PDB file of C-alpha atoms in Angstrom:
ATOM      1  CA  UNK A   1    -101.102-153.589 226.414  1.00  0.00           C
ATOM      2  CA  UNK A   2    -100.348-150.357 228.590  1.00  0.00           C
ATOM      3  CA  UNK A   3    -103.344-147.730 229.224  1.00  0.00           C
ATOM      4  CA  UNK A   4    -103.019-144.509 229.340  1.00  0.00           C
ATOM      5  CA  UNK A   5    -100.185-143.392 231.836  1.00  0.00           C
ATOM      6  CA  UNK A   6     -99.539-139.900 233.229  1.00  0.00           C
ATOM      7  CA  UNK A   7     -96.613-138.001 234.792  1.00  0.00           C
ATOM      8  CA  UNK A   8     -95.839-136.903 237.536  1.00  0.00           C
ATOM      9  CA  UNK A   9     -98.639-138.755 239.772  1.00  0.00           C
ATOM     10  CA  UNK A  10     -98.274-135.165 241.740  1.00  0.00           C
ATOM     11  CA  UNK A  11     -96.907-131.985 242.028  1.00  0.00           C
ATOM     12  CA  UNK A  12     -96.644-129.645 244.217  1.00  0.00           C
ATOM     13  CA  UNK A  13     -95.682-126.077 243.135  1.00  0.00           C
ATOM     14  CA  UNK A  14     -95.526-122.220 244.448  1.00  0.00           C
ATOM     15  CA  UNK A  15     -97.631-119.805 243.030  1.00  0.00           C
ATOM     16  CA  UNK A  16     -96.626-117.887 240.207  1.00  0.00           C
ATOM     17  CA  UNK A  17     -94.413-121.340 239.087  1.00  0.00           C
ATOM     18  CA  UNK A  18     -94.928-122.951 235.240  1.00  0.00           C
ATOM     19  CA  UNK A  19     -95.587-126.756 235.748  1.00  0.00           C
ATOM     20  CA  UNK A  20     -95.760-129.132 232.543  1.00  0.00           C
ATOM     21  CA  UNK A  21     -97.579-132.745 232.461  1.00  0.00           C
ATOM     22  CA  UNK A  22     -96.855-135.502 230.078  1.00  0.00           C
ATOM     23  CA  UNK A  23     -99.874-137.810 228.896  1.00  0.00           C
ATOM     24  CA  UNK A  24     -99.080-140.789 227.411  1.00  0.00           C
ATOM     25  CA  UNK A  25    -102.132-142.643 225.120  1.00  0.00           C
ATOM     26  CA  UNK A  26    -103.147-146.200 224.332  1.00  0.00           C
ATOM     27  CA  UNK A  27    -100.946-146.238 221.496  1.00  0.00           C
ATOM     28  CA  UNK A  28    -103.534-146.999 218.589  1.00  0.00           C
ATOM     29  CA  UNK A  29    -105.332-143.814 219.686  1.00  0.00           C
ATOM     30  CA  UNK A  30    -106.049-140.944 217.787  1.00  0.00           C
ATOM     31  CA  UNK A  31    -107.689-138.827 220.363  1.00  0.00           C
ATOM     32  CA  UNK A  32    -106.553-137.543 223.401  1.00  0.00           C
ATOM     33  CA  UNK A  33    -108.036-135.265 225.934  1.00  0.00           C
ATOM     34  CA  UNK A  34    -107.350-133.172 228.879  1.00  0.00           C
ATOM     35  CA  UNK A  35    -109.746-132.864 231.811  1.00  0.00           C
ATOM     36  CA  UNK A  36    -109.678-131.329 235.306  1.00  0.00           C
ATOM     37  CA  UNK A  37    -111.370-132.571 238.711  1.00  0.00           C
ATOM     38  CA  UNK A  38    -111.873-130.491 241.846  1.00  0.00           C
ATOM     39  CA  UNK A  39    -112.733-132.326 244.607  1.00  0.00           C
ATOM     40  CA  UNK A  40    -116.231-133.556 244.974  1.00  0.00           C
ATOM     41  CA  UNK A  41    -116.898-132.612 241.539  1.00  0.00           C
ATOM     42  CA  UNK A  42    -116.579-134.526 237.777  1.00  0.00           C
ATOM     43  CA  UNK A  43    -114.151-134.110 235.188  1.00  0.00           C
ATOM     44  CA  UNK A  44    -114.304-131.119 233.583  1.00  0.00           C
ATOM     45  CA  UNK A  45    -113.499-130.954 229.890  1.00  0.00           C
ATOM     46  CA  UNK A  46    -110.348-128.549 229.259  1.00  0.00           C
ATOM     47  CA  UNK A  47    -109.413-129.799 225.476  1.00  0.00           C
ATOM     48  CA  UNK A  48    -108.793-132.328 223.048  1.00  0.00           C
ATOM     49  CA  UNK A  49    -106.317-133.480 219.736  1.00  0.00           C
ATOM     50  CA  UNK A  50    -107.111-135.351 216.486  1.00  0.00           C
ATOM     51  CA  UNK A  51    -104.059-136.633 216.235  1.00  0.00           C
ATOM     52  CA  UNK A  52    -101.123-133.857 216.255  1.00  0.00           C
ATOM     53  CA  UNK A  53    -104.473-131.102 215.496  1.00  0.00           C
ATOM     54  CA  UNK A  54    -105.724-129.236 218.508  1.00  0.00           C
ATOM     55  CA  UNK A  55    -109.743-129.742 217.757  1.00  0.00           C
ATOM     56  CA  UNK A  56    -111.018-127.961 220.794  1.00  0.00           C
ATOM     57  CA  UNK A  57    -111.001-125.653 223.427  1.00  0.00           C
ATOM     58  CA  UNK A  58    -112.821-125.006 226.841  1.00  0.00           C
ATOM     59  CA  UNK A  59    -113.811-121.517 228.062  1.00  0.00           C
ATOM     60  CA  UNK A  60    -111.783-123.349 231.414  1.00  0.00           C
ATOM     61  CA  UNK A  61    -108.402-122.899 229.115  1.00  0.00           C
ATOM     62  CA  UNK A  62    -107.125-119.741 229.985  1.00  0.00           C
ATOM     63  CA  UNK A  63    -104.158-118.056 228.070  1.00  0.00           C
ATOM     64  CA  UNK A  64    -102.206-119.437 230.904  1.00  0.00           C
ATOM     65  CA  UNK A  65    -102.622-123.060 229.685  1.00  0.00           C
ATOM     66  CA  UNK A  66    -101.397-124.379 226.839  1.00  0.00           C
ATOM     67  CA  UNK A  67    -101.543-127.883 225.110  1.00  0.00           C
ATOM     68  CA  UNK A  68     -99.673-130.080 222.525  1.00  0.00           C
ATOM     69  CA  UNK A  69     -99.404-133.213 221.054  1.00  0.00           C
ATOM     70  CA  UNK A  70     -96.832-132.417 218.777  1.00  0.00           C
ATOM     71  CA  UNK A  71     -96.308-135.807 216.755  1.00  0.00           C
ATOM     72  CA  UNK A  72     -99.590-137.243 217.226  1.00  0.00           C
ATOM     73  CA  UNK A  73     -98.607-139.435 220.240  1.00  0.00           C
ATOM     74  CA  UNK A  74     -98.105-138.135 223.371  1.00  0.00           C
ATOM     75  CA  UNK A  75     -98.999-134.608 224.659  1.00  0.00           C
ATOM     76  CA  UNK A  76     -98.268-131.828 227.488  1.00  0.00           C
ATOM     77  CA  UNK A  77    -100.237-129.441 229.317  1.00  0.00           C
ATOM     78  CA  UNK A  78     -98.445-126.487 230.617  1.00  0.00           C
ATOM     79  CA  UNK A  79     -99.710-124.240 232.894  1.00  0.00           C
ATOM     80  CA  UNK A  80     -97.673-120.865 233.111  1.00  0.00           C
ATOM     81  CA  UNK A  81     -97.667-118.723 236.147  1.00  0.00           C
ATOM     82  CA  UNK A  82    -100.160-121.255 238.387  1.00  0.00           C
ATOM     83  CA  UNK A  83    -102.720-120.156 240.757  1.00  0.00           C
ATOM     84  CA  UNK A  84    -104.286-121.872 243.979  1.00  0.00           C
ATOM     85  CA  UNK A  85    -107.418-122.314 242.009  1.00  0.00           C
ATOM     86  CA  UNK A  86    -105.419-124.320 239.532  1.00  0.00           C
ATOM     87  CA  UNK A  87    -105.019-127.089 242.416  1.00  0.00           C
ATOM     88  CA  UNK A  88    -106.820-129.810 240.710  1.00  0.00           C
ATOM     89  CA  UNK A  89    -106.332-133.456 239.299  1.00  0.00           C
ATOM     90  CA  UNK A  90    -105.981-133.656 235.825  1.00  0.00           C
ATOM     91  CA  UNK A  91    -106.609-136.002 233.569  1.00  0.00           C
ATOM     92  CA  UNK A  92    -105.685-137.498 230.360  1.00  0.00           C
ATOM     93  CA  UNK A  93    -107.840-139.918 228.305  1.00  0.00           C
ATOM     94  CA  UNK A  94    -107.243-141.674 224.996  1.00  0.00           C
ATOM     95  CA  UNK A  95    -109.725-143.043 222.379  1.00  0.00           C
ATOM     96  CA  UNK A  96    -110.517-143.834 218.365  1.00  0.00           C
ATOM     97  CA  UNK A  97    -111.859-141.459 217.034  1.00  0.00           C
ATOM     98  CA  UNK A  98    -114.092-141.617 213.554  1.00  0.00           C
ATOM     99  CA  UNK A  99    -113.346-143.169 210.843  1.00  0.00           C
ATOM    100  CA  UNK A 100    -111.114-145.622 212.903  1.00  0.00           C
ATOM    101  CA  UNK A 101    -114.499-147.697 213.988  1.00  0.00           C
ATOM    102  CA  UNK A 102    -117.558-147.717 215.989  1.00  0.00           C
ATOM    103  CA  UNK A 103    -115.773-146.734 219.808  1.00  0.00           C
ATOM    104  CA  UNK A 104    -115.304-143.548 220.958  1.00  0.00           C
ATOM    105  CA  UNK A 105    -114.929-144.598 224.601  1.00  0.00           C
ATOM    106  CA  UNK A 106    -112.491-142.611 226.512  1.00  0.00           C
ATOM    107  CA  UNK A 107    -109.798-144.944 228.484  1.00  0.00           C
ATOM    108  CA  UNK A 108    -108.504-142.866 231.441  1.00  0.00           C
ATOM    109  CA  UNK A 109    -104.880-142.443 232.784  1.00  0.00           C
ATOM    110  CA  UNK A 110    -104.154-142.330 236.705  1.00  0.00           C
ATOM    111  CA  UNK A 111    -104.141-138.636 236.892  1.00  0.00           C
ATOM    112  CA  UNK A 112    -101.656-135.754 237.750  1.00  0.00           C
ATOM    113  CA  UNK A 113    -102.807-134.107 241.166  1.00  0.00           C
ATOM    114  CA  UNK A 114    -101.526-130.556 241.234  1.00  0.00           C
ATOM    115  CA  UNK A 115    -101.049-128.706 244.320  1.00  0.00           C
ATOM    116  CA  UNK A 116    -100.545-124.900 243.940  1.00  0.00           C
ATOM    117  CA  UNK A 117     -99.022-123.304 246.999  1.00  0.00           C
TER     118      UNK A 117
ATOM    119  CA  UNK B   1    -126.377-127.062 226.298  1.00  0.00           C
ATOM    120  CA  UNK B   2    -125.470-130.178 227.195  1.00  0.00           C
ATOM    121  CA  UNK B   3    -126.157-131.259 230.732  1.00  0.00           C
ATOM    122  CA  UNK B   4    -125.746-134.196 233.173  1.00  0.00           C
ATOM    123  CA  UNK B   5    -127.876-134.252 236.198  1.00  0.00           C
ATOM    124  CA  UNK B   6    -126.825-136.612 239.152  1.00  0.00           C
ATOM    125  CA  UNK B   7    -129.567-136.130 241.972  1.00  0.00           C
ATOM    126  CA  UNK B   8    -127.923-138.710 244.337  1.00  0.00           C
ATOM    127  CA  UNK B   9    -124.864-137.087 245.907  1.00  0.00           C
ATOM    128  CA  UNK B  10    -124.245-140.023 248.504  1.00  0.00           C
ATOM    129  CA  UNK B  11    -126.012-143.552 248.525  1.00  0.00           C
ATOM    130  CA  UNK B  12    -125.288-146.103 251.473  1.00  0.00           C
ATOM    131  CA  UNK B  13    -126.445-149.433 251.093  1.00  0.00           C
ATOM    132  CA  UNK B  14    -126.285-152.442 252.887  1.00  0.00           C
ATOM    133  CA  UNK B  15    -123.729-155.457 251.068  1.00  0.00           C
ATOM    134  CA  UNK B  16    -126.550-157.505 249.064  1.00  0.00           C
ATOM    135  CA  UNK B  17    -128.963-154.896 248.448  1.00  0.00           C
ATOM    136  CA  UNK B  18    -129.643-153.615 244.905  1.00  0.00           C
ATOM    137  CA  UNK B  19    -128.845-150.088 244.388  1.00  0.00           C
ATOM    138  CA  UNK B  20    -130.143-147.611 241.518  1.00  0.00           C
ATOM    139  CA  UNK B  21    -128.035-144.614 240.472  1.00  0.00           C
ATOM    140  CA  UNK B  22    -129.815-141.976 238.996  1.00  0.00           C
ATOM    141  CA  UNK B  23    -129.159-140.149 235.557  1.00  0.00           C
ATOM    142  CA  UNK B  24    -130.937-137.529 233.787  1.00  0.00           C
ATOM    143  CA  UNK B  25    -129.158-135.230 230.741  1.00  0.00           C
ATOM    144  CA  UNK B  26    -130.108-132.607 228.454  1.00  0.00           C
ATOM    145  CA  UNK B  27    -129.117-132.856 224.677  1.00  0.00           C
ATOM    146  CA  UNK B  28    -130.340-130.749 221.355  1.00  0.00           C
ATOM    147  CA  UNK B  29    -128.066-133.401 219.837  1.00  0.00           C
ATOM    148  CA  UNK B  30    -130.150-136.402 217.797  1.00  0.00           C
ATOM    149  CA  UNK B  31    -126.947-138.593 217.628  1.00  0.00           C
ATOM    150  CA  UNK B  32    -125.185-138.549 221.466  1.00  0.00           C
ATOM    151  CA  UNK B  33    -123.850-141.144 223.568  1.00  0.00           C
ATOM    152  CA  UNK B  34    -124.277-141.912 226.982  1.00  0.00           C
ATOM    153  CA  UNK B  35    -121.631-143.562 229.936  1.00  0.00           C
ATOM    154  CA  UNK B  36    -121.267-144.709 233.078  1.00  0.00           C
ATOM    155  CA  UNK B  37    -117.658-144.535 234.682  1.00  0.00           C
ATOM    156  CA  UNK B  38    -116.740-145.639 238.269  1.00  0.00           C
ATOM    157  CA  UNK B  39    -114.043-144.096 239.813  1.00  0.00           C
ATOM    158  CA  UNK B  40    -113.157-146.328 243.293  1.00  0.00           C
ATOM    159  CA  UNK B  41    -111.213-144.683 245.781  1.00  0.00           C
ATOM    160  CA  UNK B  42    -107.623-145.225 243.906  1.00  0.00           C
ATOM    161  CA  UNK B  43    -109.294-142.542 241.988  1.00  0.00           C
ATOM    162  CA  UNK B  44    -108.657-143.741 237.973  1.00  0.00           C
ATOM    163  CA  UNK B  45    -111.673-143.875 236.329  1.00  0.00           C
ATOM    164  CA  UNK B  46    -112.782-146.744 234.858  1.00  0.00           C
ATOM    165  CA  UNK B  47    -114.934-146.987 231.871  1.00  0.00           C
ATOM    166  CA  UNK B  48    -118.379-149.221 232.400  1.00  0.00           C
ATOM    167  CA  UNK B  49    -120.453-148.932 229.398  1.00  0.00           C
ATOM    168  CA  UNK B  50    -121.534-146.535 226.464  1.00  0.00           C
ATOM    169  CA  UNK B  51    -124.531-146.614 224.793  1.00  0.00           C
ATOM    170  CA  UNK B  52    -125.647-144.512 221.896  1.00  0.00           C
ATOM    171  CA  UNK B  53    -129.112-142.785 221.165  1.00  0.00           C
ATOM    172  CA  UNK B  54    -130.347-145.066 218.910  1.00  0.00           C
ATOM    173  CA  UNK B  55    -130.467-147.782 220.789  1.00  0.00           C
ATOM    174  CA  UNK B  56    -132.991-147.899 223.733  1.00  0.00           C
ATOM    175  CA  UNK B  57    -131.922-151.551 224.251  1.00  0.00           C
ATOM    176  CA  UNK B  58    -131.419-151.933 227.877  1.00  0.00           C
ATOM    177  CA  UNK B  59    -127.898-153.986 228.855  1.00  0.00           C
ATOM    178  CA  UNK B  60    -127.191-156.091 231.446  1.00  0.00           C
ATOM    179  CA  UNK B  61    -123.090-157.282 232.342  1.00  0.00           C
ATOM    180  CA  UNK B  62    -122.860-159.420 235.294  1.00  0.00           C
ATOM    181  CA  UNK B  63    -124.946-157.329 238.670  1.00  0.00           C
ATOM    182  CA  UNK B  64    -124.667-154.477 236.700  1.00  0.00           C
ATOM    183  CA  UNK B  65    -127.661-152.828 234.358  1.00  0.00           C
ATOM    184  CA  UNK B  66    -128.506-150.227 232.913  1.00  0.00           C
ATOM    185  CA  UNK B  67    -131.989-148.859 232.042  1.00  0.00           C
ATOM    186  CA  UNK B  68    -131.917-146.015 228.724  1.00  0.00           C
ATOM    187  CA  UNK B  69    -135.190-143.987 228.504  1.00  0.00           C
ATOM    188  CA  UNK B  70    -135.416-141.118 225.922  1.00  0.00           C
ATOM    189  CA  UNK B  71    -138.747-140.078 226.813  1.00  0.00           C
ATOM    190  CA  UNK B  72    -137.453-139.272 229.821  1.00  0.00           C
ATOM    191  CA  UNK B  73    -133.685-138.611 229.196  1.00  0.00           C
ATOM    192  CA  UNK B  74    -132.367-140.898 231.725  1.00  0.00           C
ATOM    193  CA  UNK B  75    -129.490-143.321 231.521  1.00  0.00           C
ATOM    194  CA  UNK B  76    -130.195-145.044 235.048  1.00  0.00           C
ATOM    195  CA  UNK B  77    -127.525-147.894 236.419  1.00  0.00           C
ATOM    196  CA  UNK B  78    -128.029-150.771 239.217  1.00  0.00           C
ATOM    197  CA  UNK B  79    -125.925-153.060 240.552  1.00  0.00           C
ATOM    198  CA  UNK B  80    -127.768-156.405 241.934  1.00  0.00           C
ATOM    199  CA  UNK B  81    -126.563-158.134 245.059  1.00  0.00           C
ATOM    200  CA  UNK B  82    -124.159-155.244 245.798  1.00  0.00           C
ATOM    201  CA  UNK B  83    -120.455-155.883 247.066  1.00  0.00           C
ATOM    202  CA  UNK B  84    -118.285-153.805 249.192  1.00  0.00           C
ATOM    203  CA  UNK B  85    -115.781-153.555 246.537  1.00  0.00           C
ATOM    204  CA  UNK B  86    -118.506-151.951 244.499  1.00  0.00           C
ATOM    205  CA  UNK B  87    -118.239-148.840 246.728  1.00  0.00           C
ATOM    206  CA  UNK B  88    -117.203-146.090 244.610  1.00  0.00           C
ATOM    207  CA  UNK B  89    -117.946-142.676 242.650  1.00  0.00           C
ATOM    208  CA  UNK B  90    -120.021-143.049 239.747  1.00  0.00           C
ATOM    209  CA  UNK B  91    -120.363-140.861 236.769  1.00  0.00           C
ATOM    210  CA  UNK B  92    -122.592-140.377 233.921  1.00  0.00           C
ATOM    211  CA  UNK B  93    -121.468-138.834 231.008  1.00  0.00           C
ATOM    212  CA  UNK B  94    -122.303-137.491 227.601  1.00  0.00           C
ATOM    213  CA  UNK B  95    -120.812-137.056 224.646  1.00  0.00           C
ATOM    214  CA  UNK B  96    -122.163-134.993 221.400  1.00  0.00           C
ATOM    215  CA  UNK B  97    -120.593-136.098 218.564  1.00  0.00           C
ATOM    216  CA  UNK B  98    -121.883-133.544 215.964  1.00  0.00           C
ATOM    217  CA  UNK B  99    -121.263-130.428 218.229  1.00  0.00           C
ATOM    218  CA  UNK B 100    -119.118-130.255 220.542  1.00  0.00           C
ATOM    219  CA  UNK B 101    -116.511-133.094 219.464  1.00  0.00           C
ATOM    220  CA  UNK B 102    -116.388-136.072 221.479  1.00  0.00           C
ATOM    221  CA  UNK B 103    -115.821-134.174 224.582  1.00  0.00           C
ATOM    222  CA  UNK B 104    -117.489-136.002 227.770  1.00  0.00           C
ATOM    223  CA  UNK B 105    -119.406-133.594 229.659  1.00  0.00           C
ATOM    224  CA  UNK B 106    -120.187-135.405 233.081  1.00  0.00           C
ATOM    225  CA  UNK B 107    -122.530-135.711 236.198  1.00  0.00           C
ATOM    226  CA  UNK B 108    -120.993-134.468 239.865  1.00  0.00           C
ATOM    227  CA  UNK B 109    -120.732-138.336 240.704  1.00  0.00           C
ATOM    228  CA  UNK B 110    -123.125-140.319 243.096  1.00  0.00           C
ATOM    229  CA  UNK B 111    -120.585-141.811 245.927  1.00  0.00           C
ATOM    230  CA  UNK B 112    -121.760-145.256 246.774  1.00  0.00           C
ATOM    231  CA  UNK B 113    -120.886-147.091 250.040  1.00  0.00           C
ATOM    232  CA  UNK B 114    -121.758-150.419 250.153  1.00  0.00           C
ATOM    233  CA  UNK B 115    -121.355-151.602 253.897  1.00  0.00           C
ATOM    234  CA  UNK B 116    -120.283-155.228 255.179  1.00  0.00           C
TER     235      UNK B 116
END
Protein backbone atom coordinates (compact mmCIF):
# COMPACT_ATOMS: atom_id res chain seq x y z
CA UNK A 1 0.00 0.00 0.00
CA UNK A 2 1.35 3.56 -1.12
CA UNK A 3 0.63 6.73 1.27
CA UNK A 4 -0.04 9.73 0.25
CA UNK A 5 2.61 11.04 -2.35
CA UNK A 6 3.13 14.62 -3.55
CA UNK A 7 4.72 16.37 -6.56
CA UNK A 8 7.17 18.10 -7.13
CA UNK A 9 9.18 17.51 -3.68
CA UNK A 10 10.16 21.41 -4.54
CA UNK A 11 9.88 24.24 -6.53
CA UNK A 12 11.38 27.05 -6.98
CA UNK A 13 9.62 29.91 -8.87
CA UNK A 14 9.87 33.90 -9.69
CA UNK A 15 7.46 36.10 -8.42
CA UNK A 16 4.51 36.87 -10.25
CA UNK A 17 4.83 32.92 -11.77
CA UNK A 18 1.52 30.34 -11.49
CA UNK A 19 2.87 27.03 -9.93
CA UNK A 20 0.44 23.87 -9.71
CA UNK A 21 0.94 20.77 -7.16
CA UNK A 22 -0.43 17.34 -7.60
CA UNK A 23 -1.57 15.34 -4.35
CA UNK A 24 -2.01 11.96 -4.67
CA UNK A 25 -4.32 10.06 -1.66
CA UNK A 26 -4.34 6.66 -0.01
CA UNK A 27 -6.54 5.39 -2.55
CA UNK A 28 -9.62 4.24 -0.32
CA UNK A 29 -9.80 7.87 0.86
CA UNK A 30 -12.50 10.11 0.61
CA UNK A 31 -10.97 13.16 2.11
CA UNK A 32 -8.21 15.08 1.18
CA UNK A 33 -6.74 18.24 2.48
CA UNK A 34 -4.37 20.97 1.80
CA UNK A 35 -2.20 22.55 4.48
CA UNK A 36 0.70 25.03 4.60
CA UNK A 37 3.88 25.18 7.02
CA UNK A 38 6.18 28.16 7.51
CA UNK A 39 9.08 27.42 9.17
CA UNK A 40 9.02 26.98 12.87
CA UNK A 41 5.40 26.94 12.78
CA UNK A 42 2.43 23.96 12.33
CA UNK A 43 0.39 23.15 9.51
CA UNK A 44 -1.94 25.50 8.74
CA UNK A 45 -5.30 24.41 7.37
CA UNK A 46 -5.86 25.93 3.70
CA UNK A 47 -8.90 23.46 2.51
CA UNK A 48 -10.39 20.25 2.11
CA UNK A 49 -12.68 17.75 -0.51
CA UNK A 50 -15.42 15.15 0.18
CA UNK A 51 -14.68 13.35 -2.51
CA UNK A 52 -14.77 15.46 -5.95
CA UNK A 53 -16.92 18.39 -3.46
CA UNK A 54 -14.84 21.26 -2.22
CA UNK A 55 -16.25 21.25 1.65
CA UNK A 56 -14.13 24.05 2.93
CA UNK A 57 -12.26 27.01 2.80
CA UNK A 58 -9.59 28.95 4.92
CA UNK A 59 -9.57 32.76 5.27
CA UNK A 60 -5.51 31.71 4.24
CA UNK A 61 -7.08 30.86 0.54
CA UNK A 62 -6.83 33.86 -1.27
CA UNK A 63 -8.45 34.35 -4.80
CA UNK A 64 -5.01 33.58 -5.94
CA UNK A 65 -5.29 29.88 -4.90
CA UNK A 66 -7.37 27.58 -6.22
CA UNK A 67 -8.10 23.80 -5.55
CA UNK A 68 -9.56 20.64 -7.25
CA UNK A 69 -10.06 17.21 -7.03
CA UNK A 70 -11.88 16.83 -10.03
CA UNK A 71 -12.78 12.95 -10.07
CA UNK A 72 -12.65 12.31 -6.52
CA UNK A 73 -9.02 10.99 -6.52
CA UNK A 74 -6.31 13.07 -6.82
CA UNK A 75 -6.22 16.92 -6.56
CA UNK A 76 -4.13 20.25 -7.46
CA UNK A 77 -3.45 23.38 -5.82
CA UNK A 78 -2.63 26.23 -8.01
CA UNK A 79 -1.35 29.24 -6.96
CA UNK A 80 -1.61 32.12 -9.64
CA UNK A 81 0.69 35.05 -9.67
CA UNK A 82 2.94 33.77 -6.36
CA UNK A 83 4.35 35.96 -3.79
CA UNK A 84 7.51 35.59 -1.41
CA UNK A 85 5.11 35.12 1.41
CA UNK A 86 3.73 32.15 -0.44
CA UNK A 87 7.26 30.35 0.24
CA UNK A 88 5.99 27.59 2.32
CA UNK A 89 5.73 23.66 2.46
CA UNK A 90 2.58 22.37 1.64
CA UNK A 91 0.94 19.60 2.43
CA UNK A 92 -1.49 17.07 1.39
CA UNK A 93 -3.24 14.55 3.70
CA UNK A 94 -5.76 11.80 3.02
CA UNK A 95 -8.39 10.16 5.32
CA UNK A 96 -12.13 8.35 5.65
CA UNK A 97 -14.29 10.40 6.21
CA UNK A 98 -17.99 9.59 7.87
CA UNK A 99 -19.98 7.19 7.09
CA UNK A 100 -16.92 5.13 5.80
CA UNK A 101 -16.06 4.09 9.69
CA UNK A 102 -14.81 5.20 12.94
CA UNK A 103 -11.10 6.96 11.58
CA UNK A 104 -10.76 10.22 10.59
CA UNK A 105 -6.98 10.26 11.01
CA UNK A 106 -5.19 12.28 8.51
CA UNK A 107 -2.15 10.23 6.74
CA UNK A 108 0.35 12.84 5.48
CA UNK A 109 2.27 13.02 2.10
CA UNK A 110 6.08 14.18 1.96
CA UNK A 111 5.28 17.70 1.15
CA UNK A 112 5.85 20.24 -1.76
CA UNK A 113 8.39 23.01 -0.51
CA UNK A 114 7.79 26.14 -2.53
CA UNK A 115 10.31 28.72 -2.93
CA UNK A 116 9.05 32.09 -4.33
CA UNK A 117 11.83 34.25 -5.69
CA UNK B 1 -12.40 29.19 18.35
CA UNK B 2 -10.55 26.38 18.31
CA UNK B 3 -7.08 26.55 19.75
CA UNK B 4 -3.92 24.46 20.39
CA UNK B 5 -1.50 25.68 22.91
CA UNK B 6 2.12 24.18 22.87
CA UNK B 7 4.08 25.95 25.83
CA UNK B 8 7.33 23.96 25.19
CA UNK B 9 9.02 25.43 22.11
CA UNK B 10 12.37 23.35 22.57
CA UNK B 11 12.95 20.35 25.07
CA UNK B 12 16.55 18.72 25.39
CA UNK B 13 16.83 15.68 27.20
CA UNK B 14 19.34 13.37 27.99
CA UNK B 15 18.96 9.55 25.93
CA UNK B 16 17.02 7.52 28.80
CA UNK B 17 15.25 10.19 30.45
CA UNK B 18 11.43 10.44 30.28
CA UNK B 19 10.18 13.46 28.64
CA UNK B 20 6.56 15.14 28.90
CA UNK B 21 5.22 17.28 26.04
CA UNK B 22 2.76 19.61 26.93
CA UNK B 23 -0.82 20.18 25.37
CA UNK B 24 -3.55 22.41 26.22
CA UNK B 25 -6.65 23.34 23.53
CA UNK B 26 -9.69 25.28 23.51
CA UNK B 27 -12.98 23.74 22.04
CA UNK B 28 -16.92 24.92 22.24
CA UNK B 29 -17.17 21.59 20.42
CA UNK B 30 -18.74 18.52 22.79
CA UNK B 31 -17.65 15.86 20.18
CA UNK B 32 -13.67 16.76 19.05
CA UNK B 33 -10.73 14.72 18.67
CA UNK B 34 -7.40 15.10 19.77
CA UNK B 35 -3.63 13.99 18.04
CA UNK B 36 -0.30 13.80 18.42
CA UNK B 37 1.93 13.82 15.15
CA UNK B 38 5.79 13.71 15.06
CA UNK B 39 7.40 15.16 12.35
CA UNK B 40 11.45 13.96 12.53
CA UNK B 41 13.77 15.92 10.66
CA UNK B 42 12.90 14.23 7.04
CA UNK B 43 10.03 16.46 7.76
CA UNK B 44 6.70 14.02 6.81
CA UNK B 45 4.56 13.91 9.49
CA UNK B 46 3.70 10.97 10.98
CA UNK B 47 0.50 10.21 12.66
CA UNK B 48 0.86 8.87 16.55
CA UNK B 49 -2.48 8.59 18.03
CA UNK B 50 -6.10 10.14 18.09
CA UNK B 51 -8.28 10.08 20.74
CA UNK B 52 -11.79 11.37 20.90
CA UNK B 53 -13.66 13.37 23.74
CA UNK B 54 -15.44 10.76 25.10
CA UNK B 55 -12.98 8.80 26.11
CA UNK B 56 -10.71 10.01 29.01
CA UNK B 57 -9.04 6.55 28.88
CA UNK B 58 -5.42 7.20 29.03
CA UNK B 59 -3.21 4.96 26.25
CA UNK B 60 -0.07 3.65 26.44
CA UNK B 61 1.95 2.10 22.89
CA UNK B 62 5.34 0.94 23.60
CA UNK B 63 7.53 4.28 25.65
CA UNK B 64 4.98 6.31 24.44
CA UNK B 65 1.71 7.67 26.60
CA UNK B 66 -0.51 9.82 26.61
CA UNK B 67 -2.42 11.44 29.52
CA UNK B 68 -6.28 13.09 28.31
CA UNK B 69 -7.71 15.49 30.97
CA UNK B 70 -10.95 17.44 30.15
CA UNK B 71 -11.08 19.26 33.26
CA UNK B 72 -8.19 20.70 32.29
CA UNK B 73 -8.16 20.48 28.42
CA UNK B 74 -4.90 18.87 28.05
CA UNK B 75 -3.85 16.04 25.79
CA UNK B 76 -0.22 15.61 27.39
CA UNK B 77 2.38 12.89 25.67
CA UNK B 78 5.67 11.12 27.22
CA UNK B 79 7.97 9.02 25.92
CA UNK B 80 9.76 6.61 28.65
CA UNK B 81 13.42 5.72 28.35
CA UNK B 82 13.85 8.24 25.50
CA UNK B 83 15.99 7.39 22.27
CA UNK B 84 17.90 9.61 20.04
CA UNK B 85 15.86 8.61 17.17
CA UNK B 86 12.95 9.97 19.12
CA UNK B 87 14.28 13.51 18.50
CA UNK B 88 11.78 15.28 16.57
CA UNK B 89 8.88 18.02 16.22
CA UNK B 90 5.81 17.15 17.86
CA UNK B 91 2.35 18.36 17.25
CA UNK B 92 -0.92 18.34 18.85
CA UNK B 93 -3.84 18.72 16.98
CA UNK B 94 -7.57 19.10 16.97
CA UNK B 95 -10.16 18.36 14.99
CA UNK B 96 -14.04 19.55 15.33
CA UNK B 97 -16.09 17.39 13.64
CA UNK B 98 -19.48 19.23 13.92
CA UNK B 99 -18.04 22.72 12.96
CA UNK B 100 -15.46 23.22 11.21
CA UNK B 101 -15.18 19.78 9.17
CA UNK B 102 -12.47 17.57 10.03
CA UNK B 103 -9.93 20.19 9.53
CA UNK B 104 -6.80 19.72 12.03
CA UNK B 105 -6.06 22.88 13.61
CA UNK B 106 -2.52 22.34 15.29
CA UNK B 107 0.00 23.40 18.09
CA UNK B 108 3.45 25.40 16.88
CA UNK B 109 5.32 21.98 17.63
CA UNK B 110 7.59 21.25 20.74
CA UNK B 111 11.18 20.27 19.06
CA UNK B 112 12.64 17.49 21.09
CA UNK B 113 16.38 16.60 21.16
CA UNK B 114 17.18 13.67 22.76
CA UNK B 115 21.11 13.61 23.21
CA UNK B 116 23.49 10.42 23.19
Amino acid sequence: DTGVSQDPRHKITKRGQNVTFRCDPISEHNRLYWYRQTLGQGPEFLTYFQNEAQLEKSRLLSDRFSAERPKGSFSTLEIQRTEQGDSAMYLCASSLGQGTGNTNEQFFGPGTRLTVL
Amino acid sequence: AQKVTQAQTEISVVEKEDVTLDCVYETRDTTYYLFWYKQPPSGELVFLIRRNSFDEQNEISGRYSWNFQKSTSSFNFTITASQVVDSAVYFCALSEEETSGSRLTFGEGTQLTVNP
